[in-house]
Coordinates of C-alpha atoms in Angstrom, one line a residue:
X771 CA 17.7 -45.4 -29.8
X772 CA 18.3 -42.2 -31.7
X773 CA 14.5 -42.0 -31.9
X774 CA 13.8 -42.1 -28.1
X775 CA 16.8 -39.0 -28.1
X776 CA 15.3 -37.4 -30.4
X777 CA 12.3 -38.0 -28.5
X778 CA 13.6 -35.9 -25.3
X779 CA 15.2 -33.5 -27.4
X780 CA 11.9 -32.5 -28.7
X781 CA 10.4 -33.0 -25.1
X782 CA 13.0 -31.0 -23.8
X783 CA 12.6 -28.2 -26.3
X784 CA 9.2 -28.2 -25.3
X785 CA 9.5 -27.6 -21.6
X786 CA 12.2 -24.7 -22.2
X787 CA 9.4 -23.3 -24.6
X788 CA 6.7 -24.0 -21.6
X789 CA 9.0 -22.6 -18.8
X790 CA 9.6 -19.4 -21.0
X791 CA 6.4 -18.0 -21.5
X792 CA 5.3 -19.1 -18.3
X793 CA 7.9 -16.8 -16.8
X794 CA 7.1 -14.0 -19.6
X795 CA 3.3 -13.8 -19.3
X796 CA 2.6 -15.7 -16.3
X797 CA 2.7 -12.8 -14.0
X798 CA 1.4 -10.3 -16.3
X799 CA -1.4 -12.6 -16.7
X800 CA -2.1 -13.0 -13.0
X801 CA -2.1 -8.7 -12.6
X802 CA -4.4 -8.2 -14.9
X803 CA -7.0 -10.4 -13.6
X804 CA -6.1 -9.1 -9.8
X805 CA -5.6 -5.8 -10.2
X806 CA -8.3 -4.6 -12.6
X807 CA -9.7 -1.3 -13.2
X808 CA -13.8 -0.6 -13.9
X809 CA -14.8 0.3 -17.6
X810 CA -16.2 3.4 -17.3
X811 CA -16.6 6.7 -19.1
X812 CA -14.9 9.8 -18.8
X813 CA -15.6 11.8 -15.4
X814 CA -16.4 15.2 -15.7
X815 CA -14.7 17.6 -13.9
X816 CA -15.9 21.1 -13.3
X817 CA -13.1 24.0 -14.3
X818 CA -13.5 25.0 -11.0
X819 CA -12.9 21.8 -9.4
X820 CA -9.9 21.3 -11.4
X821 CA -8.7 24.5 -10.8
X822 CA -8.4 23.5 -7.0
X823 CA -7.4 19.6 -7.7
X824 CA -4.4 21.6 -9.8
X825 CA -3.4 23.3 -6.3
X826 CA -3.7 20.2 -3.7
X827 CA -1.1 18.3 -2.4
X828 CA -2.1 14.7 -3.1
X829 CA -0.8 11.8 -0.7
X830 CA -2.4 8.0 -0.6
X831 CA -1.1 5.8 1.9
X832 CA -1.4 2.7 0.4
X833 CA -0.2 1.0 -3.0
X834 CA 1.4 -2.7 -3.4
X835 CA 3.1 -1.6 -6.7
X836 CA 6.2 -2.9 -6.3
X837 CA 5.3 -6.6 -5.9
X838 CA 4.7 -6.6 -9.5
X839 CA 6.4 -7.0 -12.3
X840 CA 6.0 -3.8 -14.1
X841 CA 8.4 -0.6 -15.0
X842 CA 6.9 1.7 -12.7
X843 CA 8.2 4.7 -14.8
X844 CA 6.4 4.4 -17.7
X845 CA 2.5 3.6 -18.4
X846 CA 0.9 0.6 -18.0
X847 CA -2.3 -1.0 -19.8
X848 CA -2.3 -3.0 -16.6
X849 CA -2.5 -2.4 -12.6
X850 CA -3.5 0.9 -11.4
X851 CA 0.1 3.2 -10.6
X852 CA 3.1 4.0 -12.2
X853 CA 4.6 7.3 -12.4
X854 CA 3.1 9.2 -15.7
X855 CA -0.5 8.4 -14.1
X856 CA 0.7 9.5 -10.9
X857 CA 1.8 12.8 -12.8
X858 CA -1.3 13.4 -14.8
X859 CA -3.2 13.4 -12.0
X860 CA -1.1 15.5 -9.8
X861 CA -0.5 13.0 -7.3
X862 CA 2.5 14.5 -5.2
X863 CA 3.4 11.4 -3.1
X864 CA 2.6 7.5 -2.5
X865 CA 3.2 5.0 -0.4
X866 CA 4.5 1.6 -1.8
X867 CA 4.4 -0.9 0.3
X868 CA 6.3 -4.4 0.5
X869 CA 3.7 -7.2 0.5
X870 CA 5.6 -10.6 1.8
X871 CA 3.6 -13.2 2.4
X872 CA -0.4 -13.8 1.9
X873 CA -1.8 -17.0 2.0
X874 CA -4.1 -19.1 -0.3
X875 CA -7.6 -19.0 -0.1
X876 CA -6.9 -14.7 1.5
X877 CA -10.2 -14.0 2.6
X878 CA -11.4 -11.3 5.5
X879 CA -12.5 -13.5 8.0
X880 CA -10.0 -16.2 8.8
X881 CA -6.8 -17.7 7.9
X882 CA -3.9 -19.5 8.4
X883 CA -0.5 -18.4 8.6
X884 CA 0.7 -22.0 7.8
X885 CA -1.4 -21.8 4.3
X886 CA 0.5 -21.9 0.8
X887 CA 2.4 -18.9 0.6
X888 CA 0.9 -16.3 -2.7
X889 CA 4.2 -14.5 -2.8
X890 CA 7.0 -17.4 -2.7
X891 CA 5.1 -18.1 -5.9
X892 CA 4.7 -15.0 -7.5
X893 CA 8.8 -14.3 -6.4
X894 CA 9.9 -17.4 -8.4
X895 CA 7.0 -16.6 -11.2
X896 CA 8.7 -13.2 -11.8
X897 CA 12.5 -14.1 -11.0
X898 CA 13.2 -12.2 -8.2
X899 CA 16.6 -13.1 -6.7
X900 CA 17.3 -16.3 -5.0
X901 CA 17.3 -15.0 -1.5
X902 CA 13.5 -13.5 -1.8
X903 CA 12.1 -17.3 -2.5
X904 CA 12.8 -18.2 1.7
X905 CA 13.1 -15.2 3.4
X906 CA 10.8 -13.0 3.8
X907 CA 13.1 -9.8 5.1
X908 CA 14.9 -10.3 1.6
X909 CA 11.7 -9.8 -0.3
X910 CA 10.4 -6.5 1.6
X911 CA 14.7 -5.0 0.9
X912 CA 14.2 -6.2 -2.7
X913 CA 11.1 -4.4 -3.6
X914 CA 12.6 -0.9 -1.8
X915 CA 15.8 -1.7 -4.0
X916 CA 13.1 -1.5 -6.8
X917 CA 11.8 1.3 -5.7
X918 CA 15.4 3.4 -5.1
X919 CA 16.1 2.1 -8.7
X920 CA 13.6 3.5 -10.5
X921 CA 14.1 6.9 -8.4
X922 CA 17.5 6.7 -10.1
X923 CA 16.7 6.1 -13.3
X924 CA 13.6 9.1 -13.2
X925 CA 16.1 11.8 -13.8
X926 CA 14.5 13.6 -10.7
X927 CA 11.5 13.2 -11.7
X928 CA 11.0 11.1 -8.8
X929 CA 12.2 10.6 -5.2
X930 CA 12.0 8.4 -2.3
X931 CA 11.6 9.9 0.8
X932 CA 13.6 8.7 4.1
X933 CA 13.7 12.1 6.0
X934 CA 11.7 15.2 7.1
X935 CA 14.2 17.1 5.0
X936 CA 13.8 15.4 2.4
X937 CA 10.1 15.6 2.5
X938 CA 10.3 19.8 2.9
X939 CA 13.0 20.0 0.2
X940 CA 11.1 18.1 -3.0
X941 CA 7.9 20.1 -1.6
X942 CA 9.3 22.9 -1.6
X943 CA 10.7 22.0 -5.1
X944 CA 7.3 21.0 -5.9
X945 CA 6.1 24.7 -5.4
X946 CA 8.6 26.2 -7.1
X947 CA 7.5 24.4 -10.1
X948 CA 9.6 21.5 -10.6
X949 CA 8.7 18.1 -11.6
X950 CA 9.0 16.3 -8.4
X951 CA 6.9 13.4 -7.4
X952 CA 7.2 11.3 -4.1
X953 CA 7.2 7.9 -2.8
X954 CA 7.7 6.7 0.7
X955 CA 8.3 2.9 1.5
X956 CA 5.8 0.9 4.1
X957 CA 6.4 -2.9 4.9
X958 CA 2.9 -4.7 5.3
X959 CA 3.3 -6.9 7.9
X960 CA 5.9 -6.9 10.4
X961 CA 6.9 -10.5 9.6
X962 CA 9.3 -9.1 7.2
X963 CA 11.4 -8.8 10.1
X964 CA 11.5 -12.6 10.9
X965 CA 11.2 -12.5 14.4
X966 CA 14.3 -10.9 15.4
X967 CA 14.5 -7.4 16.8
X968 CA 18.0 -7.0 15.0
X969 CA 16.8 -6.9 11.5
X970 CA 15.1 -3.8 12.2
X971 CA 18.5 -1.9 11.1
X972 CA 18.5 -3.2 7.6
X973 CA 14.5 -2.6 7.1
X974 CA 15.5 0.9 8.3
X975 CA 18.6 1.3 6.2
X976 CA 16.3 0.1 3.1
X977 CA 14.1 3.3 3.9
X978 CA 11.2 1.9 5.3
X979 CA 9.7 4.9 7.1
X980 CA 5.8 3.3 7.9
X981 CA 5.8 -0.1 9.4
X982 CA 2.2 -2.2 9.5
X983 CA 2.1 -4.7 12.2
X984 CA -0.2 -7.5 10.3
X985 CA -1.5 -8.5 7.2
X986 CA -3.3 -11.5 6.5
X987 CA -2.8 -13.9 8.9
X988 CA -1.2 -13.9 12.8
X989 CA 2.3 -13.3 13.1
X990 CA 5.0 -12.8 16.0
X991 CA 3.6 -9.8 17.2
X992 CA 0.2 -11.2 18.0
X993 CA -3.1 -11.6 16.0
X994 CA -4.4 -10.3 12.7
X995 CA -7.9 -9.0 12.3
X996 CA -8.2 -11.8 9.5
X997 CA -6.4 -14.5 11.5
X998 CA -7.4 -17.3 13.8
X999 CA -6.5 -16.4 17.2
X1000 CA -7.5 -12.9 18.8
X1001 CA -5.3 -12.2 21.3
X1002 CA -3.2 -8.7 21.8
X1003 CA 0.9 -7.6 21.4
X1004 CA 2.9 -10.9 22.3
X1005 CA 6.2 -9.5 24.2
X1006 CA 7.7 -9.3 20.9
X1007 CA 5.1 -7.2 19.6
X1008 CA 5.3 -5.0 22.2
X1009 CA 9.7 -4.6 21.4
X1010 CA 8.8 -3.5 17.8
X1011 CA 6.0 -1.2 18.6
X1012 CA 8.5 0.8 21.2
X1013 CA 11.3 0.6 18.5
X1014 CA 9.2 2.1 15.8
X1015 CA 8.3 5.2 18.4
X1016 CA 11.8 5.1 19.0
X1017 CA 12.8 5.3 15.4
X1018 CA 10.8 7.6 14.2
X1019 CA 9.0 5.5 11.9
X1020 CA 4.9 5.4 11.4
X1021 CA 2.9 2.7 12.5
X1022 CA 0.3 1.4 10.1
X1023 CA -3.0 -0.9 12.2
X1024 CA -4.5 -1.9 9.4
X1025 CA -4.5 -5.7 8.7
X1026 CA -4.3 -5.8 13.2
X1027 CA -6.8 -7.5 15.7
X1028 CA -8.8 -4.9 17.8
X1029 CA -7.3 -6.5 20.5
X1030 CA -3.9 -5.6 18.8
X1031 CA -4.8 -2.2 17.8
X1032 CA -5.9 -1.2 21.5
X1033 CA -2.9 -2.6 23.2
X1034 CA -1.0 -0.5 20.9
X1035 CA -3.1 2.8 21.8
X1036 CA -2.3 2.2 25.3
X1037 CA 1.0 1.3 25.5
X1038 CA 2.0 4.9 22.8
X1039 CA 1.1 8.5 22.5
X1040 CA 2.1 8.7 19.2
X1041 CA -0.3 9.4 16.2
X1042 CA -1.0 5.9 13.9
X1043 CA -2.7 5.5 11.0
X1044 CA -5.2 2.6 9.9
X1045 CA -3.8 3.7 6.2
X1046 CA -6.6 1.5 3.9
X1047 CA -10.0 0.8 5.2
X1048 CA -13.7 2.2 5.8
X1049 CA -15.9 3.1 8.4
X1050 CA -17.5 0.3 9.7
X1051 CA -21.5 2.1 10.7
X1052 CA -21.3 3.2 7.0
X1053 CA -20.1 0.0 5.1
X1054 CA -20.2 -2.9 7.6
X1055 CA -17.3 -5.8 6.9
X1056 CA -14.9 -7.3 8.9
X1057 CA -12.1 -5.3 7.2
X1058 CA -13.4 -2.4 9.1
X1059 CA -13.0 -1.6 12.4
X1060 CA -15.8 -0.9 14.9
X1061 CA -16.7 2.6 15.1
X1062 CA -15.4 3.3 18.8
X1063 CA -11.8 2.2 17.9
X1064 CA -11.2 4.2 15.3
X1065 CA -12.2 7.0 17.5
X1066 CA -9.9 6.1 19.3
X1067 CA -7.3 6.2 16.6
X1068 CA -8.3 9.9 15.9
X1069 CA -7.0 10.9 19.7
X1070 CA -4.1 9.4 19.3
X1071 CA -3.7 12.4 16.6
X1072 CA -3.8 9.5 13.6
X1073 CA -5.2 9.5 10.5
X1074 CA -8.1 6.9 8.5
X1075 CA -6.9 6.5 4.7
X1076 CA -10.3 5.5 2.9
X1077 CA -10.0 2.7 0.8
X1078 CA -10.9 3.0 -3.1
X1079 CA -12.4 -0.7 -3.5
X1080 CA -15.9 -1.8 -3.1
X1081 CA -15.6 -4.4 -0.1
X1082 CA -14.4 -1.2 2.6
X1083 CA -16.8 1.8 1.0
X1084 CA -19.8 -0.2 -0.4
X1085 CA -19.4 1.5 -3.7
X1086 CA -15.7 2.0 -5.4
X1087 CA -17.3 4.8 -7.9
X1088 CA -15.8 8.9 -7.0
X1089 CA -19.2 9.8 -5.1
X1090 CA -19.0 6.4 -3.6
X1091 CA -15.4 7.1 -2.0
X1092 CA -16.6 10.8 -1.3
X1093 CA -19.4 9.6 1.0
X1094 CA -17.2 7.0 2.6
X1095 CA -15.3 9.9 3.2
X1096 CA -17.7 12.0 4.3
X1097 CA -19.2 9.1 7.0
X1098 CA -15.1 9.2 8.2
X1099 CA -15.1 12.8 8.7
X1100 CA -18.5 12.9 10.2
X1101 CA -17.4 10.1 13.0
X1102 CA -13.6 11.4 13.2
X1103 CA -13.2 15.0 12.6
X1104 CA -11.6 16.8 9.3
X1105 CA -8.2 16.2 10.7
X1106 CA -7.9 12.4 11.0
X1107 CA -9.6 11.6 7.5
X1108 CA -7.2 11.0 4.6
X1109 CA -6.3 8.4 1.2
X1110 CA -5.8 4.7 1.2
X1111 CA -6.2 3.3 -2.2
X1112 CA -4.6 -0.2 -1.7
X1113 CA -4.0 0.2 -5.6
X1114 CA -2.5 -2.4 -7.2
X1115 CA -3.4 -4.4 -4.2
X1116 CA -5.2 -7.1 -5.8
X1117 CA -8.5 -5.1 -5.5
X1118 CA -11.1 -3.7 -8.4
X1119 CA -11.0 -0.3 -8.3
X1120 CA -12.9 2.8 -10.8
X1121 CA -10.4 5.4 -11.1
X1122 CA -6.3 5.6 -10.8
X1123 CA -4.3 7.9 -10.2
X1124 CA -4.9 9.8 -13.3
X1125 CA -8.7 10.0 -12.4
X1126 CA -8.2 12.1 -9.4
X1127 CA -9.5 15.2 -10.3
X1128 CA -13.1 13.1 -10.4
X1129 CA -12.8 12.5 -6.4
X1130 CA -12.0 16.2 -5.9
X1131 CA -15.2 16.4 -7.9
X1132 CA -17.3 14.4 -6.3
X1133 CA -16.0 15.7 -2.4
X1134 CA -16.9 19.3 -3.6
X1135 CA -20.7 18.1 -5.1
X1136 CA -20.3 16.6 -1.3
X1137 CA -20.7 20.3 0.0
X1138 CA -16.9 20.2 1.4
X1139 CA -15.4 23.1 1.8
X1140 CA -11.7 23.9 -0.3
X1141 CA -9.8 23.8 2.7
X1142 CA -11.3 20.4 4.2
X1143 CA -10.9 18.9 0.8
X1144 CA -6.9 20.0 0.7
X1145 CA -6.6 18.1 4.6
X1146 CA -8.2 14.9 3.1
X1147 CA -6.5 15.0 -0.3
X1148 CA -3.1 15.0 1.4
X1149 CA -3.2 17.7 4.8
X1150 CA -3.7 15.5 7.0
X1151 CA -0.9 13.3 5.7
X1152 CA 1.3 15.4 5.4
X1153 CA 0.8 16.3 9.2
X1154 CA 1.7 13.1 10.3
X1155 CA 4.7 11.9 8.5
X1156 CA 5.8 15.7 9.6
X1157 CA 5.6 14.4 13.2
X1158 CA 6.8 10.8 13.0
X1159 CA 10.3 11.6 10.6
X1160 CA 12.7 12.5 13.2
X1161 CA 14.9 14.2 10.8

């Protein structure tokens, strides 16, 4: 008898041992085989390019940074952004956005929004509170509370942006030489809000000030561009998108249906954003949309945020992005081309943040001019998020 107790003592022992470093390394191991950065040497960077990369005001609309398990204010071996890479390479704002749900098997063509849920895992993987592992409202508030905490803990060196005077006041601090670097909060997926029209107060009190309709799969509001149906805004859809122009919030297509993303042009005057993708007539994948339709994104005053990864551009490398880039602003116009990394987002990327200066490089070896390169590095942005804050 006392050997079969000792027996599950030992047994016991064991699984304690088991569950603690599953809950230690287990997530660390998953983000450094999903968010993984190309070995590469050094980029060269001209004096002169640097000297103008020194002077830009750098915005990318898309990282999923906080859905990991890292301290965002100090520098990582693994993922792609945290706050002293951000610094080095004089990135002045980001958006973090609140991944909730993805499903198993994520792939660009089609899936199912009753597939195992990626996040409830990697919620209970990293012990995130109780209420994240069902809901998925509770999971986009937690990761802004993560993001408000380390803004608190930066000693100023960085700030989370809810308002158009907030925005003028840390650029303005910017310029007058402080060390002030910016994040603004995005939900991906308007799933987050669970299907009820009320809990838009507490995604708003959170500071969510960019709101994307889809991600991977088809939600409430109507179909995803990866999903299985293809049908426009559902009646709810068509609530949220009228209370986002209402609130004075940014709407985000990317991760939408065509059908989706033209029901929303025609129902709004206000500029959106597609904020991580490619040009479809220059890298042709689903994830892209067709030519004509972001056109018709750029009337709408909007913006295109080029993605940094290989399956949007064709080729992740600085002069890859930069002739995405260029194939954006030769379809869209210098005023409706800007970033979209989707670092962090479980995508291979070959620079972060603190490789910048090598895609003001490679856009000036692309013959544009210094003023065209300040609108894409963070211009056109800027513009934007100027006209959506309400205050």
């Amino acid at each position: 008898m006392r050997a079969i107790k000792l027996s599950f003592l030992w047994l016991g022992q064991f699984v304690a041992i088991a569950l603690a470093a599953f809950f230690a390394l287990g997530p660390s191991i998953v983000e450094q085989q999903q968010n993984t950065l190309t070995e590469h040497e050094p980029y060269e960077v001209s004096d002169e390019a640097q000297a103008l990369h020194s002077q830009l005001i750098i915005a990318d609309w898309h990282a999923d940074t906080m859905l990991w398990k890292r301290d965002f204010l100090k520098r990582s071996s693994r993922g792609h952004v945290d706050l002293p890479r951000m610094q080095e390479g004089n990135q002045a704002i980001q958006v973090f956005a609140a991944v909730t749900k993805t499903p198993a098997g994520l792939n660009y063509e089609e899936n199912s929004a009753e597939a195992f849920d990626n996040i409830t895992a990697l919620a209970v993987g990293q012990l995130w509170p109780i209420r994240t592992w069902g809901s998925l409202l509770e999971r986009a508030i937690y990761q802004a509370e993560k993001l408000h905490r380390f803004a608190m803990k930066s000693d100023g060196q960085f700030r989370v942006i809810t308002s158009k005077s907030e925005l003028e006041a840390a650029l303005e601090d910017r310029a007058g030489g402080a060390n002030v670097t910016m994040g603004l909060l995005s939900v991906e997926g308007a799933h987050a809000l669970e299907g009820d029209l009320a809990n838009f107060e507490r995604i708003d009190s959170a500071g969510f000030r960019i709101i994307g309709l889809h991600h991977f799969f088809d939600n409430e509001l109507g179909s995803s561009l990866h999903g299985e149906g293809e049908v426009g805004l559902t009646d709810f859809g068509r609530q949220v998108v009228a209370e986002i122009e209402r609130r004075g919030i940014v709407l985000d297509l990317a991760h939408s249906s065509p059908r989706v993303a033209n029901d929303v042009l025609q129902m709004t005057d206000m500029p959106v954003v597609v904020s991580h993708t490619g040009i479809f007539s220059h890298c042709q994948t689903k994830r892209n949309f067709p030519d004509q339709l972001m056109k018709e994104v750029a009337k709408s005053g909007g913006v295109v945020g080029i993605g940094f990864w290989a399956k949007v551009t064709c080729d992740d490398s600085p002069e890859g992005i930069a002739g995405a880039i260029r194939a954006a602003v030769d379809l869209l116009g210098e005023d409706h081309v800007s970033l979209g990394s989707d670092w962090d987002g479980t995508v291979q990327v070959a620079m972060d943040p603190s490789e910048l200066s090598a895609l003001t490089q490679a856009l000036v070896e692309a013959s544009f001019t210094d003023e065209q390169i300040g609108k894409i590095m963070g211009g056109n942005f800027l513009r934007v998020v100027r006209e959506r804050l309400t205050h």
